[in-house]
Structures are given as structure tokens and as C-alpha cells.
């Protein structure tokens, strides 16, 4: 069976510090991978999605970047965090065909 | 498409009543739609999906209706229970930059069940 792991679950970081959130998928190959951000009481904002290794599409200009060094690994990064980067970050995967998305449990990031 | 700048609209429902949650999607070429339920502090969970060759699909206590003419999707929850309190998102499969499909979410609806 397929599983998706996302960590850490919570993170408190000072302004200006770097960020690295990792997401891995098991039990499938060549997934589409997604990073979403959700502010409190808001909807899901798509940040990045990837259809393969090294193929990253950025949906909104921001202080963040994403990388996909391996087929089932998706990393969200920042060199210097801003207060506005606080939020709930969700990683998800879908199959190549039209399928549902499976989400990780999310990372609650608080920038202080 | 995605809309994240506004507070989520809230639907208050009496326990036992039916709930109807609506969603307007943006891309007439989208051919696959999904409803998700998100409880506080958790990732969204799949509820039900529907493909564009269908108008209606039923699951356990839930029904999804698709009106392609007006690009409208709805989720009906029968006999709403306290455990149904959550945020509900619709999602559509859109063509992305690489020609592959990507999932785009609607703004979400907060459902509050009143005991």
C-alpha cells in the first residue's frame, strides 16, 4: 500500500533562518508531488508541483523553493524565513492518471 | 482555481439534517473532481470523486452532483452527524505547465454541526 510521510509535524523557526521540510512517498513510482500552504481559517494554496525528478512548477512567487532529488522525495526550502511564511504546509501525491490526492499529516510552521 | 485570501464560508447544520455544500470550478476542460474533508490540524481526506462523464455519484451518506453546463459541483451529506464538522474542499484536475494534470482546490467551506 502507498503511504506518504511528512516531517516535522511542528516547527518554530526565527525570522531569517533557513527551512527544509521533507516529504517522501512509499509504495508507488513516478508520483505527481505537491506542496500546499494553508493559513489559519483559509483554503489550500498550491505552492509547487512536480511531475518528475527535477521538474518543478512554481505556482506563486514567494520566498520558498522546492526540489525533487529522488522520484519519491519532495523538499520545500527557504534560505531566509519571513513572518508571512507561517502556516500549515501539506505535501500530497497523485498518480499520473486522474486520481485522488493523498495528503501527508502536515507541518505547522511558526516563524517568530 | 484556488482562492485562499478569504475566510472560509460557514454552513451551520442541525444534527440529523441534510447538508449541501457547493463549489464552482473554473476550467471547463477539467474532467475529474474530488471532495475532501479536512478536520482541524490534519491533512485533507478523500470523500468521493466523480468523472466528467457522470452527473451524480453516491457514497455512504454522501452524494456528489456535477453540472458541467454551469461548472458547478455539490456535495450532499445525509443525516449530518457531529463528526461531519470539518472544512470541505472541492478539487478539479487541471492541465499543468508540463501538460500533465494537477489538482487545484476550491476555497473550502466550514461545516458546523449543531447537536
CSV table of C-alpha atoms in Angstrom, one decimal:
chain,number,residue,atom,x,y,z
A,1,UNK,CA,0.0,0.0,0.0
A,2,UNK,CA,1.1,3.6,-0.6
A,3,UNK,CA,2.0,5.9,2.2
A,4,UNK,CA,3.2,9.4,2.4
A,5,UNK,CA,5.4,10.8,5.2
A,6,UNK,CA,5.9,14.4,6.0
A,7,UNK,CA,8.0,15.8,8.8
A,8,UNK,CA,8.4,17.5,11.1
A,9,UNK,CA,4.8,17.9,12.4
A,10,UNK,CA,5.5,21.2,14.1
A,11,UNK,CA,8.3,23.7,13.7
A,12,UNK,CA,9.1,27.0,15.3
A,13,UNK,CA,11.8,29.0,13.5
A,14,UNK,CA,13.2,32.5,13.9
A,15,UNK,CA,12.9,35.1,11.1
A,16,UNK,CA,15.8,34.8,8.7
A,17,UNK,CA,16.6,31.2,9.5
A,18,UNK,CA,16.6,28.5,6.7
A,19,UNK,CA,13.8,25.9,6.2
A,20,UNK,CA,13.8,22.4,5.0
A,21,UNK,CA,10.6,20.3,5.0
A,22,UNK,CA,10.7,16.8,3.6
A,23,UNK,CA,8.1,14.6,2.1
A,24,UNK,CA,8.5,11.0,0.9
A,25,UNK,CA,6.1,8.6,-0.7
A,26,UNK,CA,6.3,4.8,-0.5
A,27,UNK,CA,4.6,2.1,-2.4
A,28,UNK,CA,4.3,3.9,-5.8
A,29,UNK,CA,6.6,5.1,-8.5
A,30,UNK,CA,6.7,8.3,-10.6
A,31,UNK,CA,4.0,10.1,-8.5
A,32,UNK,CA,3.0,13.7,-9.0
A,33,UNK,CA,4.0,15.6,-5.9
A,34,UNK,CA,2.6,18.8,-4.5
A,35,UNK,CA,3.3,21.3,-1.7
A,36,UNK,CA,0.3,23.3,-0.4
A,37,UNK,CA,0.2,26.0,2.2
A,38,UNK,CA,-2.8,26.8,4.3
A,39,UNK,CA,-3.1,29.8,6.5
A,40,UNK,CA,-5.4,29.6,9.6
A,41,UNK,CA,-9.0,29.5,8.5
A,42,UNK,CA,-8.2,29.7,4.9
A,43,UNK,CA,-8.2,27.4,1.8
A,44,UNK,CA,-5.3,25.4,0.2
A,45,UNK,CA,-2.8,27.4,-1.8
A,46,UNK,CA,-0.8,25.3,-4.3
A,47,UNK,CA,2.9,26.3,-4.0
A,48,UNK,CA,4.7,23.8,-6.1
A,49,UNK,CA,4.0,20.6,-8.0
A,50,UNK,CA,6.3,18.2,-9.7
A,51,UNK,CA,5.7,15.5,-12.4
A,52,UNK,CA,9.1,14.0,-12.2
A,53,UNK,CA,12.7,14.3,-10.9
A,54,UNK,CA,14.0,17.8,-11.4
A,55,UNK,CA,10.7,19.0,-12.8
A,56,UNK,CA,9.2,21.7,-10.5
A,57,UNK,CA,6.4,24.1,-11.3
A,58,UNK,CA,6.0,27.1,-9.1
A,59,UNK,CA,2.5,28.4,-8.8
A,60,UNK,CA,3.1,31.7,-6.9
A,61,UNK,CA,6.1,33.9,-6.5
A,62,UNK,CA,7.4,33.6,-3.0
A,63,UNK,CA,10.2,33.2,-0.6
A,64,UNK,CA,10.2,29.4,-0.9
A,65,UNK,CA,11.7,26.8,-3.3
A,66,UNK,CA,11.1,23.1,-3.9
A,67,UNK,CA,13.3,20.3,-5.1
A,68,UNK,CA,12.8,16.7,-6.1
A,69,UNK,CA,16.2,14.9,-5.8
A,70,UNK,CA,14.6,11.5,-6.0
A,71,UNK,CA,11.5,10.1,-7.5
A,72,UNK,CA,9.6,9.9,-4.3
A,73,UNK,CA,11.1,12.7,-2.3
A,74,UNK,CA,9.9,16.3,-2.4
A,75,UNK,CA,11.6,19.0,-0.3
A,76,UNK,CA,10.3,22.5,0.5
A,77,UNK,CA,13.1,25.0,1.4
A,78,UNK,CA,13.8,28.6,2.2
A,79,UNK,CA,17.1,30.4,2.7
A,80,UNK,CA,15.6,33.1,5.0
A,81,UNK,CA,12.2,32.7,6.5
A,82,UNK,CA,9.8,35.6,6.8
A,83,UNK,CA,7.0,36.0,9.3
A,84,UNK,CA,4.5,35.6,6.5
A,85,UNK,CA,5.8,32.1,5.8
A,86,UNK,CA,4.0,30.9,8.9
A,87,UNK,CA,1.2,28.4,8.1
A,88,UNK,CA,0.2,24.8,7.7
A,89,UNK,CA,2.2,23.1,5.0
A,90,UNK,CA,0.8,20.0,3.3
A,91,UNK,CA,2.5,17.6,1.0
A,92,UNK,CA,0.4,15.4,-1.4
A,93,UNK,CA,0.8,12.9,-4.2
A,94,UNK,CA,-1.3,11.7,-7.1
A,95,UNK,CA,-0.9,9.1,-9.7
A,96,UNK,CA,-0.1,10.0,-13.3
A,97,UNK,CA,-3.7,9.4,-14.4
A,98,UNK,CA,-6.7,11.2,-13.0
A,99,UNK,CA,-6.7,10.0,-9.4
A,100,UNK,CA,-7.3,11.4,-6.0
A,101,UNK,CA,-4.6,13.1,-4.0
A,102,UNK,CA,-3.3,11.6,-0.8
A,103,UNK,CA,-2.1,14.1,1.8
A,104,UNK,CA,0.5,13.9,4.5
A,105,UNK,CA,-0.4,15.0,8.0
A,106,UNK,CA,1.0,18.5,7.5
A,107,UNK,CA,3.7,20.6,9.2
A,108,UNK,CA,2.7,23.5,11.4
A,109,UNK,CA,5.3,26.2,10.8
A,110,UNK,CA,5.5,29.2,13.1
A,111,UNK,CA,8.0,31.9,12.2
A,112,UNK,CA,8.8,34.1,15.2
B,1,UNK,CA,-9.0,27.6,-9.3
B,2,UNK,CA,-7.5,28.3,-6.0
B,3,UNK,CA,-8.8,31.0,-3.6
B,4,UNK,CA,-7.1,31.4,-0.3
B,5,UNK,CA,-7.4,35.1,0.6
B,6,UNK,CA,-10.8,35.0,2.2
B,7,UNK,CA,-12.1,33.5,5.4
B,8,UNK,CA,-14.0,30.3,4.7
B,9,UNK,CA,-17.8,30.5,4.4
B,10,UNK,CA,-19.5,28.6,7.2
B,11,UNK,CA,-22.5,26.4,7.0
B,12,UNK,CA,-24.3,25.6,10.3
B,13,UNK,CA,-26.4,22.5,10.2
B,14,UNK,CA,-28.7,20.9,12.8
B,15,UNK,CA,-27.7,17.3,13.6
B,16,UNK,CA,-29.8,14.9,11.6
B,17,UNK,CA,-30.5,17.4,8.8
B,18,UNK,CA,-29.0,17.2,5.3
B,19,UNK,CA,-26.1,19.4,4.3
B,20,UNK,CA,-25.4,20.7,0.8
B,21,UNK,CA,-22.0,22.2,0.0
B,22,UNK,CA,-21.5,24.0,-3.3
B,23,UNK,CA,-18.4,24.6,-5.4
B,24,UNK,CA,-17.9,26.4,-8.6
B,25,UNK,CA,-14.9,25.3,-10.7
B,26,UNK,CA,-13.0,27.3,-13.2
B,27,UNK,CA,-11.8,25.1,-16.0
B,28,UNK,CA,-14.3,23.7,-18.5
B,29,UNK,CA,-11.6,21.2,-19.6
B,30,UNK,CA,-11.4,19.7,-16.1
B,31,UNK,CA,-12.6,16.1,-16.2
B,32,UNK,CA,-12.1,14.8,-12.7
B,33,UNK,CA,-13.4,16.2,-9.5
B,34,UNK,CA,-13.0,15.3,-5.9
B,35,UNK,CA,-14.4,16.3,-2.5
B,36,UNK,CA,-12.1,16.3,0.5
B,37,UNK,CA,-12.8,16.7,4.2
B,38,UNK,CA,-10.3,18.3,6.5
B,39,UNK,CA,-10.5,18.2,10.3
B,40,UNK,CA,-8.7,20.7,12.4
B,41,UNK,CA,-4.9,20.2,12.3
B,42,UNK,CA,-5.0,17.3,9.9
B,43,UNK,CA,-4.5,16.8,6.2
B,44,UNK,CA,-7.5,16.6,3.8
B,45,UNK,CA,-9.1,13.2,3.5
B,46,UNK,CA,-10.8,11.9,0.3
B,47,UNK,CA,-14.6,11.6,0.5
B,48,UNK,CA,-15.8,11.0,-3.0
B,49,UNK,CA,-14.9,11.6,-6.6
B,50,UNK,CA,-16.7,12.0,-9.9
B,51,UNK,CA,-15.6,12.0,-13.5
B,52,UNK,CA,-17.0,14.3,-16.1
B,53,UNK,CA,-18.9,11.6,-17.9
B,54,UNK,CA,-21.2,11.3,-14.9
B,55,UNK,CA,-23.7,13.7,-13.4
B,56,UNK,CA,-24.2,12.0,-10.0
B,57,UNK,CA,-22.3,9.6,-7.8
B,58,UNK,CA,-23.4,8.2,-4.4
B,59,UNK,CA,-21.3,7.0,-1.5
B,60,UNK,CA,-22.1,6.2,2.1
B,61,UNK,CA,-24.3,9.1,3.2
B,62,UNK,CA,-22.7,11.4,0.6
B,63,UNK,CA,-23.8,12.3,-2.9
B,64,UNK,CA,-21.8,14.4,-5.4
B,65,UNK,CA,-23.6,16.2,-8.2
B,66,UNK,CA,-21.8,17.6,-11.3
B,67,UNK,CA,-23.3,20.2,-13.6
B,68,UNK,CA,-20.8,20.7,-16.4
B,69,UNK,CA,-23.0,23.3,-18.1
B,70,UNK,CA,-22.6,25.8,-15.3
B,71,UNK,CA,-19.3,24.4,-13.9
B,72,UNK,CA,-20.9,23.6,-10.6
B,73,UNK,CA,-20.2,20.8,-8.1
B,74,UNK,CA,-22.1,20.0,-5.0
B,75,UNK,CA,-21.7,17.6,-2.1
B,76,UNK,CA,-24.8,16.4,-0.2
B,77,UNK,CA,-24.4,14.8,3.2
B,78,UNK,CA,-27.4,13.0,4.5
B,79,UNK,CA,-28.3,12.9,8.2
B,80,UNK,CA,-25.4,15.1,9.2
B,81,UNK,CA,-23.6,14.0,12.4
B,82,UNK,CA,-21.3,15.9,14.8
B,83,UNK,CA,-18.3,14.0,13.2
B,84,UNK,CA,-19.1,15.7,9.9
B,85,UNK,CA,-18.0,19.1,11.3
B,86,UNK,CA,-14.9,20.0,9.2
B,87,UNK,CA,-13.8,22.0,6.3
B,88,UNK,CA,-14.8,20.6,2.9
B,89,UNK,CA,-12.9,21.3,-0.3
B,90,UNK,CA,-13.7,20.5,-3.8
B,91,UNK,CA,-10.8,19.9,-6.2
B,92,UNK,CA,-10.6,19.7,-10.0
B,93,UNK,CA,-8.0,18.2,-12.2
B,94,UNK,CA,-6.5,20.9,-14.4
B,95,UNK,CA,-3.8,20.7,-17.1
B,96,UNK,CA,-0.5,21.9,-15.6
B,97,UNK,CA,2.6,23.5,-17.2
B,98,UNK,CA,4.0,20.2,-18.3
B,99,UNK,CA,0.9,19.0,-19.9
B,100,UNK,CA,0.2,16.7,-17.0
B,101,UNK,CA,-2.8,17.1,-14.8
B,102,UNK,CA,-2.5,18.9,-11.5
B,103,UNK,CA,-5.0,19.2,-8.7
B,104,UNK,CA,-6.5,22.6,-7.9
B,105,UNK,CA,-8.6,23.2,-4.8
B,106,UNK,CA,-11.5,25.5,-4.2
B,107,UNK,CA,-11.7,27.8,-1.3
B,108,UNK,CA,-13.3,25.4,1.1
B,109,UNK,CA,-16.5,25.5,3.2
B,110,UNK,CA,-16.6,25.2,7.0
B,111,UNK,CA,-19.4,22.9,8.2
B,112,UNK,CA,-20.5,23.2,11.8
B,113,UNK,CA,-22.9,20.6,13.1
B,114,UNK,CA,-25.2,21.8,15.9
B,115,UNK,CA,-26.1,19.0,18.3
